[in-house]
GROMACS .gro file of C-alpha atoms in nm:
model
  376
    1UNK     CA    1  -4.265   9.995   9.202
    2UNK     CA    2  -4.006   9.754   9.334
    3UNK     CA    3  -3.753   9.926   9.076
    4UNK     CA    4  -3.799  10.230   9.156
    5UNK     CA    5  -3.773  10.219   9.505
    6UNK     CA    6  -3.421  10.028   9.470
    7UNK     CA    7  -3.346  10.343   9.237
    8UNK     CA    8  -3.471  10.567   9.497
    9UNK     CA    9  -3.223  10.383   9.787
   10UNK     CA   10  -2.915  10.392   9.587
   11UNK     CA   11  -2.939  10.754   9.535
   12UNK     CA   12  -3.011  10.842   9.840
   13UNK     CA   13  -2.708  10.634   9.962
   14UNK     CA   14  -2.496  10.765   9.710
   15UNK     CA   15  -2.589  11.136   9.812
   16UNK     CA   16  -2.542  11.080  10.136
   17UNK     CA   17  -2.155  10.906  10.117
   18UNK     CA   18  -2.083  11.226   9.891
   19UNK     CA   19  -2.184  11.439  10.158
   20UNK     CA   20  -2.005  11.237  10.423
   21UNK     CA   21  -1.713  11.287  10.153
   22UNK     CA   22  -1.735  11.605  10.156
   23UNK     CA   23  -1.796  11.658  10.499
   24UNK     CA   24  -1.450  11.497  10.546
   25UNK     CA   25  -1.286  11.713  10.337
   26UNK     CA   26  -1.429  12.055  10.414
   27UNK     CA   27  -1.320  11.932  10.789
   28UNK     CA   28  -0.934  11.845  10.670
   29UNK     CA   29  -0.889  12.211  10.511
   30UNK     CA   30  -1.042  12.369  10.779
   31UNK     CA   31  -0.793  12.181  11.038
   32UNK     CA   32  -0.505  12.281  10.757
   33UNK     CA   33  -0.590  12.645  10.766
   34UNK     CA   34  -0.645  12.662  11.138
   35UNK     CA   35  -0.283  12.499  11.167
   36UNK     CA   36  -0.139  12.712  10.906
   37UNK     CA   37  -0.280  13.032  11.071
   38UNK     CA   38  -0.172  12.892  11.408
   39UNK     CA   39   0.189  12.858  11.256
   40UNK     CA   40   0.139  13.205  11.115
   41UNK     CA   41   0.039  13.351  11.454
   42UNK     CA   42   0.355  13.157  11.597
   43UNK     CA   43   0.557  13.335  11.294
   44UNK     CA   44   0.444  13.699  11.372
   45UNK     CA   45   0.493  13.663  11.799
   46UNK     CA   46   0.822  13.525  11.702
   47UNK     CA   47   0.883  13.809  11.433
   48UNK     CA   48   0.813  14.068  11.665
   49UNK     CA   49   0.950  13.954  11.978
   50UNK     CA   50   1.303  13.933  11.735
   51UNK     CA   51   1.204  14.302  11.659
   52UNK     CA   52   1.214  14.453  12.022
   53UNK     CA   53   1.517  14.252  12.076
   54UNK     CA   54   1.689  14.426  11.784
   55UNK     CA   55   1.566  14.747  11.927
   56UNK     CA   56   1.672  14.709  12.244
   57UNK     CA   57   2.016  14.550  12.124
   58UNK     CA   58   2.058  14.904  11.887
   59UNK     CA   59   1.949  15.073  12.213
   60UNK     CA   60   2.191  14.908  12.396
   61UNK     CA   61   2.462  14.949  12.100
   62UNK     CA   62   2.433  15.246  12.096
   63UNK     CA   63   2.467  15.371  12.440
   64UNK     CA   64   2.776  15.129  12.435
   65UNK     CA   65   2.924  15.347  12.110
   66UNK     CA   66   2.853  15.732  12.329
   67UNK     CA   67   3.038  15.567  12.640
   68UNK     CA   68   3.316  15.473  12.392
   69UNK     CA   69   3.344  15.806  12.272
   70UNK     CA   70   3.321  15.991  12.599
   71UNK     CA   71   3.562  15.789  12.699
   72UNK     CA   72   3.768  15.807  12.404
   73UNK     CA   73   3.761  16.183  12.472
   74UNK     CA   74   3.829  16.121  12.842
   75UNK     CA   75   4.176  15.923  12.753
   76UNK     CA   76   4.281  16.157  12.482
   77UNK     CA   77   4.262  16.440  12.735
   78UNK     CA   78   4.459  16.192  12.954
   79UNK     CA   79   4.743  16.093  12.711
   80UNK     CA   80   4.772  16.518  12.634
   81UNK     CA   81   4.807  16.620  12.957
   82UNK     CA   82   5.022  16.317  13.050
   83UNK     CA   83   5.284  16.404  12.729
   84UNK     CA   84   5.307  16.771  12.832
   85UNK     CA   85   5.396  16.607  13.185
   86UNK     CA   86   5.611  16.350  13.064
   87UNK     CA   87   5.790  16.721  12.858
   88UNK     CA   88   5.841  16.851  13.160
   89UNK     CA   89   5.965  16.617  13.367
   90UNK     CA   90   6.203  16.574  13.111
   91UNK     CA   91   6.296  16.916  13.076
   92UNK     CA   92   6.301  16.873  13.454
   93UNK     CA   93   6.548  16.613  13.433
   94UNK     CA   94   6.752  16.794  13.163
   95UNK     CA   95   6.755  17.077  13.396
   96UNK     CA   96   6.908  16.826  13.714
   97UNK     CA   97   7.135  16.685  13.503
   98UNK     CA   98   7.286  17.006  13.409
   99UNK     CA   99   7.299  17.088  13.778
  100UNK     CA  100   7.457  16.749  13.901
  101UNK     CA  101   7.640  16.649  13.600
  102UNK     CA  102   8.052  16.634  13.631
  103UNK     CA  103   8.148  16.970  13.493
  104UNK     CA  104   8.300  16.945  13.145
  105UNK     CA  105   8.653  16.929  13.185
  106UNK     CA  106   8.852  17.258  13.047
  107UNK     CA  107   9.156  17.303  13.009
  108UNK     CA  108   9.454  17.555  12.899
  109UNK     CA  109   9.616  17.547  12.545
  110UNK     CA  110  10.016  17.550  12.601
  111UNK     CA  111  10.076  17.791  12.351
  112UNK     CA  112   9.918  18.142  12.209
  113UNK     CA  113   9.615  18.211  12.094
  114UNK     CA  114   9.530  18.005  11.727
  115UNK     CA  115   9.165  18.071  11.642
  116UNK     CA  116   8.993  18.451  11.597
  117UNK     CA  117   8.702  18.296  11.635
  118UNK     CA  118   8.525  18.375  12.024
  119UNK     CA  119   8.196  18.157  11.925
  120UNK     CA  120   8.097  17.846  12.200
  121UNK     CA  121   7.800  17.647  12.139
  122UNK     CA  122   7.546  17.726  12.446
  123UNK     CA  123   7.251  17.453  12.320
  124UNK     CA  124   7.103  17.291  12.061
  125UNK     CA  125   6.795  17.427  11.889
  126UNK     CA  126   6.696  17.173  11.722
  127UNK     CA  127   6.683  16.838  11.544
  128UNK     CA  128   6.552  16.704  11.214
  129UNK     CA  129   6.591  16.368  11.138
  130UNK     CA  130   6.655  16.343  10.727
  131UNK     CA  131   6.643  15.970  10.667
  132UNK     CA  132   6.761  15.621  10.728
  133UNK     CA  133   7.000  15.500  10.466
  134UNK     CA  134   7.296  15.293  10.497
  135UNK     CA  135   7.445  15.073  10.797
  136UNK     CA  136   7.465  15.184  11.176
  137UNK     CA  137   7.817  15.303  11.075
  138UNK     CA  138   7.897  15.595  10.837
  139UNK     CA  139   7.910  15.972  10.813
  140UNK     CA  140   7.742  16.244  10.599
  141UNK     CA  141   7.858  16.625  10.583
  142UNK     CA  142   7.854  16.914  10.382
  143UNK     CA  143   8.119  17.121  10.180
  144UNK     CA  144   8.123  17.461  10.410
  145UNK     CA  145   8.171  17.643  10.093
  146UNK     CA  146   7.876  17.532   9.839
  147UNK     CA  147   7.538  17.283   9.890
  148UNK     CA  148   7.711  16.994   9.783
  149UNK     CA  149   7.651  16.662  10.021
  150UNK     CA  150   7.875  16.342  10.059
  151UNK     CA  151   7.788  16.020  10.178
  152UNK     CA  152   8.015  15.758  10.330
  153UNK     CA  153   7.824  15.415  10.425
  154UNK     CA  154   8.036  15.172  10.610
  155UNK     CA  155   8.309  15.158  10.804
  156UNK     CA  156   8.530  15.170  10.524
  157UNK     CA  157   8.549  15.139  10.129
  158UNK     CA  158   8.671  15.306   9.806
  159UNK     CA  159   8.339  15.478   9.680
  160UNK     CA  160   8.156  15.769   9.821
  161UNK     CA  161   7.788  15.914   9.726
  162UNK     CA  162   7.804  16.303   9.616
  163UNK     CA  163   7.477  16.496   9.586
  164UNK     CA  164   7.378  16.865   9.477
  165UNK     CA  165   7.213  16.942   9.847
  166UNK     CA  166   7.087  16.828  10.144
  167UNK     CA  167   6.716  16.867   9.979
  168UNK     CA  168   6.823  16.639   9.706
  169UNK     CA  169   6.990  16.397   9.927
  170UNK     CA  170   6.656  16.376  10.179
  171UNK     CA  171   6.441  16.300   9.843
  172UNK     CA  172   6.638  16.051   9.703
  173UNK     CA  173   6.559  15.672   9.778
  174UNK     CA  174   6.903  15.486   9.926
  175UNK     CA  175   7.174  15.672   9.667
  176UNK     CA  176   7.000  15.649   9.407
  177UNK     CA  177   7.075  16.002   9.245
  178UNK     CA  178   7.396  16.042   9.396
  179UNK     CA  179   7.709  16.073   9.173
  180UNK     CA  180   7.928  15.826   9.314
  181UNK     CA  181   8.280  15.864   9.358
  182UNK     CA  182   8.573  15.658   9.284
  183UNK     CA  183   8.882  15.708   9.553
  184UNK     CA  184   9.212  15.558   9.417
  185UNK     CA  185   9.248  15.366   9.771
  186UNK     CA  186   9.009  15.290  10.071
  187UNK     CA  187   8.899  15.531  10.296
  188UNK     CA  188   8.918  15.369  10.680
  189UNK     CA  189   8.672  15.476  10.940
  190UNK     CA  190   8.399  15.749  10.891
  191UNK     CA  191   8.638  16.014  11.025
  192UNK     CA  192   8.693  16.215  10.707
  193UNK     CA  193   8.623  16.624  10.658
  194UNK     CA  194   8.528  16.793  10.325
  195UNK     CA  195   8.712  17.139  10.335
  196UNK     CA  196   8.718  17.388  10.059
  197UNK     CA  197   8.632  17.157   9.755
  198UNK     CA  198   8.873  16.911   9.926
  199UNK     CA  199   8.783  16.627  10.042
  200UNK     CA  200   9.062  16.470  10.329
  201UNK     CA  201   9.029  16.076  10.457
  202UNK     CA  202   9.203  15.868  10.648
  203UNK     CA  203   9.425  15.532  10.474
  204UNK     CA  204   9.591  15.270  10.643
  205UNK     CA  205   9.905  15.208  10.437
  206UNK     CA  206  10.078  14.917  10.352
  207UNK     CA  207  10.275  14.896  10.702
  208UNK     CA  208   9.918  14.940  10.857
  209UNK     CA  209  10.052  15.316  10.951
  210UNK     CA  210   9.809  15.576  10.904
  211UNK     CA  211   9.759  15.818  10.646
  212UNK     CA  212   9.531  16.161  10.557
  213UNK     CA  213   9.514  16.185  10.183
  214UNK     CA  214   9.359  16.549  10.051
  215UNK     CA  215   9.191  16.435   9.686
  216UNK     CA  216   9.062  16.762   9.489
  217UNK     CA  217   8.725  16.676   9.384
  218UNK     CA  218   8.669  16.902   9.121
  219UNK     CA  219   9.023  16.723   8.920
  220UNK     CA  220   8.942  16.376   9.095
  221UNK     CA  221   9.321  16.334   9.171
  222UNK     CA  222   9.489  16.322   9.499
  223UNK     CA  223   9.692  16.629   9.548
  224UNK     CA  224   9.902  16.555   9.866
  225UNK     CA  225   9.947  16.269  10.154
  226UNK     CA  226  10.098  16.239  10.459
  227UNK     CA  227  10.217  16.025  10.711
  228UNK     CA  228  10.154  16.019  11.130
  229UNK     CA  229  10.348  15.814  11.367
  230UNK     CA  230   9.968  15.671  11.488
  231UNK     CA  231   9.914  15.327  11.569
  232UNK     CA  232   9.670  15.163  11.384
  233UNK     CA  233   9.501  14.963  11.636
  234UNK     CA  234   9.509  15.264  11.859
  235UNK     CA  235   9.133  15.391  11.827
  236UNK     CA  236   9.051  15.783  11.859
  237UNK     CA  237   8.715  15.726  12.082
  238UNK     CA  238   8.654  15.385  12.239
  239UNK     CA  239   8.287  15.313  12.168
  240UNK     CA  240   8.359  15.389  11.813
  241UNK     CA  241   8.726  15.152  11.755
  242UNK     CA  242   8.732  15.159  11.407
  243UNK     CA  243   8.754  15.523  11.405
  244UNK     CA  244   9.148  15.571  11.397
  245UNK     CA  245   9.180  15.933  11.305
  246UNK     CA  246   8.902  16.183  11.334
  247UNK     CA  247   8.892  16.502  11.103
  248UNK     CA  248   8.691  16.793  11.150
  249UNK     CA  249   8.654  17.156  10.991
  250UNK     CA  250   8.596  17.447  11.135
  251UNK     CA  251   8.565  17.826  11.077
  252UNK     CA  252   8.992  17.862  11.101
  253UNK     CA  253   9.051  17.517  10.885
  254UNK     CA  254   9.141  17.155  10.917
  255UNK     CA  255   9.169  16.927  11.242
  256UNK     CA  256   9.290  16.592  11.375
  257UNK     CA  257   9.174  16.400  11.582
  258UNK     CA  258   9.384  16.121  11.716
  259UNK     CA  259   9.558  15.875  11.985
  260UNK     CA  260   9.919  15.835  11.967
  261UNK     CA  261   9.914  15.429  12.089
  262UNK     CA  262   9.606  15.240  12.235
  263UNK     CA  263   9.805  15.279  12.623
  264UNK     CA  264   9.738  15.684  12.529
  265UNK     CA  265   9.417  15.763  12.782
  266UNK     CA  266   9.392  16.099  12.639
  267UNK     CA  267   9.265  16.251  12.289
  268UNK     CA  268   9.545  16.442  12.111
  269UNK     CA  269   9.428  16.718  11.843
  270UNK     CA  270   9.683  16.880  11.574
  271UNK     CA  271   9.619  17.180  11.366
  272UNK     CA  272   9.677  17.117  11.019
  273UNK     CA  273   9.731  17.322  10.746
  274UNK     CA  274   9.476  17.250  10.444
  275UNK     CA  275   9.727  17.331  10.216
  276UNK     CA  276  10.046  17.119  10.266
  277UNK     CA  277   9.890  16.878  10.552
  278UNK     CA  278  10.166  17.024  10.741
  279UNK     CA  279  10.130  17.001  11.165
  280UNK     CA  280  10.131  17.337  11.273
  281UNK     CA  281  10.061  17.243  11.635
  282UNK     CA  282  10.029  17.005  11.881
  283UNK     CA  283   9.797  16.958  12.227
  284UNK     CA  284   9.662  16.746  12.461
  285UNK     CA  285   9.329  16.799  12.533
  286UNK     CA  286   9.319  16.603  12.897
  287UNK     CA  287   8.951  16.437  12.731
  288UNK     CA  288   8.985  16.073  12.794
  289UNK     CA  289   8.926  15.825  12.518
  290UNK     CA  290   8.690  15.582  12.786
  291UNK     CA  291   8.364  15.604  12.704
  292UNK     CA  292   8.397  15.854  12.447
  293UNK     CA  293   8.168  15.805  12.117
  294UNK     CA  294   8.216  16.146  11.898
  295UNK     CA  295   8.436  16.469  11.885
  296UNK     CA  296   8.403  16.778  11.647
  297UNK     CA  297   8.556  17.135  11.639
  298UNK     CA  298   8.407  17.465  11.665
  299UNK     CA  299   8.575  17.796  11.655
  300UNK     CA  300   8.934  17.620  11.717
  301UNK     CA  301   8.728  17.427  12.080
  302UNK     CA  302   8.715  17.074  12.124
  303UNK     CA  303   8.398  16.905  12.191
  304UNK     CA  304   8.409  16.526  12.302
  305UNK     CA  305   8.062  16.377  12.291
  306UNK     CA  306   8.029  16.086  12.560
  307UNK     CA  307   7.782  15.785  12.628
  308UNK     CA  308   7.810  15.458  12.766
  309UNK     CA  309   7.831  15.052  12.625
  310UNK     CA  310   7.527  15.042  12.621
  311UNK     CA  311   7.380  15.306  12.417
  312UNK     CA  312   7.235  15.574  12.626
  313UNK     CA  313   7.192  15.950  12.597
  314UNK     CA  314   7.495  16.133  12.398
  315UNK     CA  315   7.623  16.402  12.628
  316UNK     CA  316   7.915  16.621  12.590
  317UNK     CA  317   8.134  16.600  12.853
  318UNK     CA  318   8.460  16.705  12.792
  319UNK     CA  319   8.565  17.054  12.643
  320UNK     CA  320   8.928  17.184  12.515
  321UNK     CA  321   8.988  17.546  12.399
  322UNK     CA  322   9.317  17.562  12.206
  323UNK     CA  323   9.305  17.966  12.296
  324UNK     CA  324   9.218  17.910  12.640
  325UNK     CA  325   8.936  18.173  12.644
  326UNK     CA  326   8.637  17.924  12.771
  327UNK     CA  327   8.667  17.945  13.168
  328UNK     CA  328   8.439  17.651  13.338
  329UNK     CA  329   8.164  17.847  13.419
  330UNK     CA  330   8.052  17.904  13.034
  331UNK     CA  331   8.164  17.496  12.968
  332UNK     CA  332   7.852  17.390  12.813
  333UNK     CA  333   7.665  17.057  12.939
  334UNK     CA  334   7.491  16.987  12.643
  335UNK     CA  335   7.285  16.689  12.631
  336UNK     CA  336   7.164  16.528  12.277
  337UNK     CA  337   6.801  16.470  12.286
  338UNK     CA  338   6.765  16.058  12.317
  339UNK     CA  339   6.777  15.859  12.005
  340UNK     CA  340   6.829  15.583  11.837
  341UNK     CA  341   7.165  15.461  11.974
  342UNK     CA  342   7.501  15.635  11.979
  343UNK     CA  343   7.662  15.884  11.715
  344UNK     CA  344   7.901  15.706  11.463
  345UNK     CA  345   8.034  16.044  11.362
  346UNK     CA  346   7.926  16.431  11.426
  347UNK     CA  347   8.028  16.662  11.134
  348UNK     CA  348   8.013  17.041  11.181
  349UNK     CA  349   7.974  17.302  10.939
  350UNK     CA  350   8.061  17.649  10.994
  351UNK     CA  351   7.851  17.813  10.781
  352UNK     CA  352   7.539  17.646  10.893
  353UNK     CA  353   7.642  17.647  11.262
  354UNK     CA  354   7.474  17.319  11.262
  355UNK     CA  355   7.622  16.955  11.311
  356UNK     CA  356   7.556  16.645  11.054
  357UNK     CA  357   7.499  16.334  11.292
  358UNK     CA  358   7.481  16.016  11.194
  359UNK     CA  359   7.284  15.754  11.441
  360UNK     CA  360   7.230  15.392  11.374
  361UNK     CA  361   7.224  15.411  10.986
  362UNK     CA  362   6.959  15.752  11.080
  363UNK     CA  363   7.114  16.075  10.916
  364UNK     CA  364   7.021  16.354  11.145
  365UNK     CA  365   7.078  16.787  11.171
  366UNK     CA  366   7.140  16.933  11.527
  367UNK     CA  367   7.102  17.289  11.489
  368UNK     CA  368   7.295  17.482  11.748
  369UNK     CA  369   7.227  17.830  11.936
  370UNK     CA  370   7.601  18.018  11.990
  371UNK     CA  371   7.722  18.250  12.211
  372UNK     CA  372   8.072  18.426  12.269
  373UNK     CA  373   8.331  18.337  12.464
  374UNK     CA  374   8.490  18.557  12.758
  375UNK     CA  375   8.842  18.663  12.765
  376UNK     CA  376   9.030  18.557  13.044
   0.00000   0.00000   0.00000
């Protein structure tokens, strides 16, 4: 019996630490679970509180993005009615100027009429800007009697840029498809004029006195040159003082452009003949040199473009009719629309009615609107 009984004890006792055991157990898993679903309850608050935050932030996001646009809208009404105020104020102001501005100075020719032309510019149409190639000096022009296009870059030099037309010139990057030209001395100053398959620039000579050589460019040879009792040093326009000698073409031929000595206030032109470079005639046109940037010739008149040190709005000022049929009420006061700086040179061609301006290395077309002259 006595066995049995211990047998009897020791299970029991071993039953009942296995159910203690598992008791424990059963208690740590359920303590783990209710912590993990606490942490998962913790989880999905957190989840969903991050949701109606998001929502309300897109909410909010997007309300900001329709303000935006409205107000977008609101300015770019703004900034259109503010540039077609800001156009006509300025046509406003072109319109005062007109009305205060000095009246351009006109004055008689001292001997018979020269020119059969009766054309004087009344406006300019308007402007194209082409490109920017080259330095903040030069000149560019056109042939009056075919498409072709030449280039001078610089203030001076022995090479100048040919091309077929104006169309291939504004396609081309720099020169690059230009035929480039070889002069047998330097042109000085971008003050030459391409006349008739002719081209005719300016040299200093060896004694420093100035020179207009007429090179065919068809031949590539110089065909003439002569001589003017100019002064060097004595510049044509002073905001432009490398510019010695000016030429310009017109519908009745070839110009000049000139100062006889730097202590010479005025601007003298001569009528040359194309042919032999011979002076056929003489003036003073009374249009001071001070403050003068640009001249160029239309229909045998005079047209000195003015500005200021520093650079302002180009405005022709001064006007000189070797026929003396302008009379001052027709003298235009023409203001160039503001650009860049000031003109280097102004090139006009006859055929075109339309002047080749070039403006801080910028090569730009003013397109003008003519009228005729009265006879007085």
């Amino acid at each position: 019996m006595k066995p049995v009984f211990l047998l009897l004890v020791s299970t029991f006792w071993t039953l009942t630490g296995a159910q203690y055991y598992y008791q424990g157990l059963m208690d740590y898993l359920d303590n783990r679970l209710l912590a993990i679903e606490d942490h998962m309850q913790l989880w999905h608050d957190q989840s969903r509180r991050y949701h109606t935050e998001l929502l309300d932030f897109k909410k909010l996001t997007a309300e900001a993005m329709d303000g935006l646009r409205n107000d977008h809208g609101t300015i770019l009404e703004d900034l259109t009615g503010a540039g077609v105020r800001v156009d006509r104020v300025e046509r406003e102001m072109d319109f005062v100027e007109t009305q205060t501005s000095p009246r351009a100075c006109v004055n008689k020719a001292d001997k018979s009429r020269v020119s059969d032309c009766v054309e004087i510019i009344s406006g300019i149409r308007s402007v194209k800007i082409l490109k920017r190639v080259g330095s903040p000096n030069g000149m560019w022009t056109r042939d009056p009697r075919s498409s072709k296009v030449y280039v001078f870059n610089g203030t001076s030099g022995d090479t100048i840029h040919q091309f077929d037309s104006v169309r291939d010139f504004s396609r081309s990057p720099d020169a690059i498809g230009s035929r480039q030209i070889r002069l047998p001395s330097d042109w000085t100053s971008p003050g030459s004029a391409v006349y008739n398959g002719y081209l005719y620039y300016v040299e200093q000579g060896e004694d420093m006195d100035v020179q207009v050589v007429k090179y065919d460019l068809m031949s590539s040879s110089v065909t003439d040159i002569a001589m003017f009792p100019v002064e060097s040093q004595a510049s044509v326009y002073s905001l432009n003082p490398e510019i010695v000698a000016d030429l310009a073409a017109d519908d009745e031929g070839l110009w000049l452009l000139y100062a006889m000595s730097d202590s010479e206030p005025n601007i003298n032109l001569a009528k040359m003949d194309p042919t032999t470079l011979d002076i056929e005639q003489i003036w003073d046109t009374r249009c001071p040199r001070e403050n003068a940037e640009a001249a160029f010739v239309v229909c045998g008149t005079v047209y000195v473009v003015y500005n200021t040190r520093l650079a302002s709005r180009s405005r022709i000022q001064c006007l000189f009719d070797v026929n003396d049929m302008v009379v001052s009420e027709e003298a235009p006061l023409i203001y160039f629309p503001r650009r860049y700086g000031a003109h280097a040179s102004l090139k006009y061609n006859p055929e075109e009615k339309q002047l080749y301006g070039w403006d801080d290395g910028y090569q730009i077309i003013y397109r003008l609107t003519m009228k005729r002259k009265l006879l007085v």
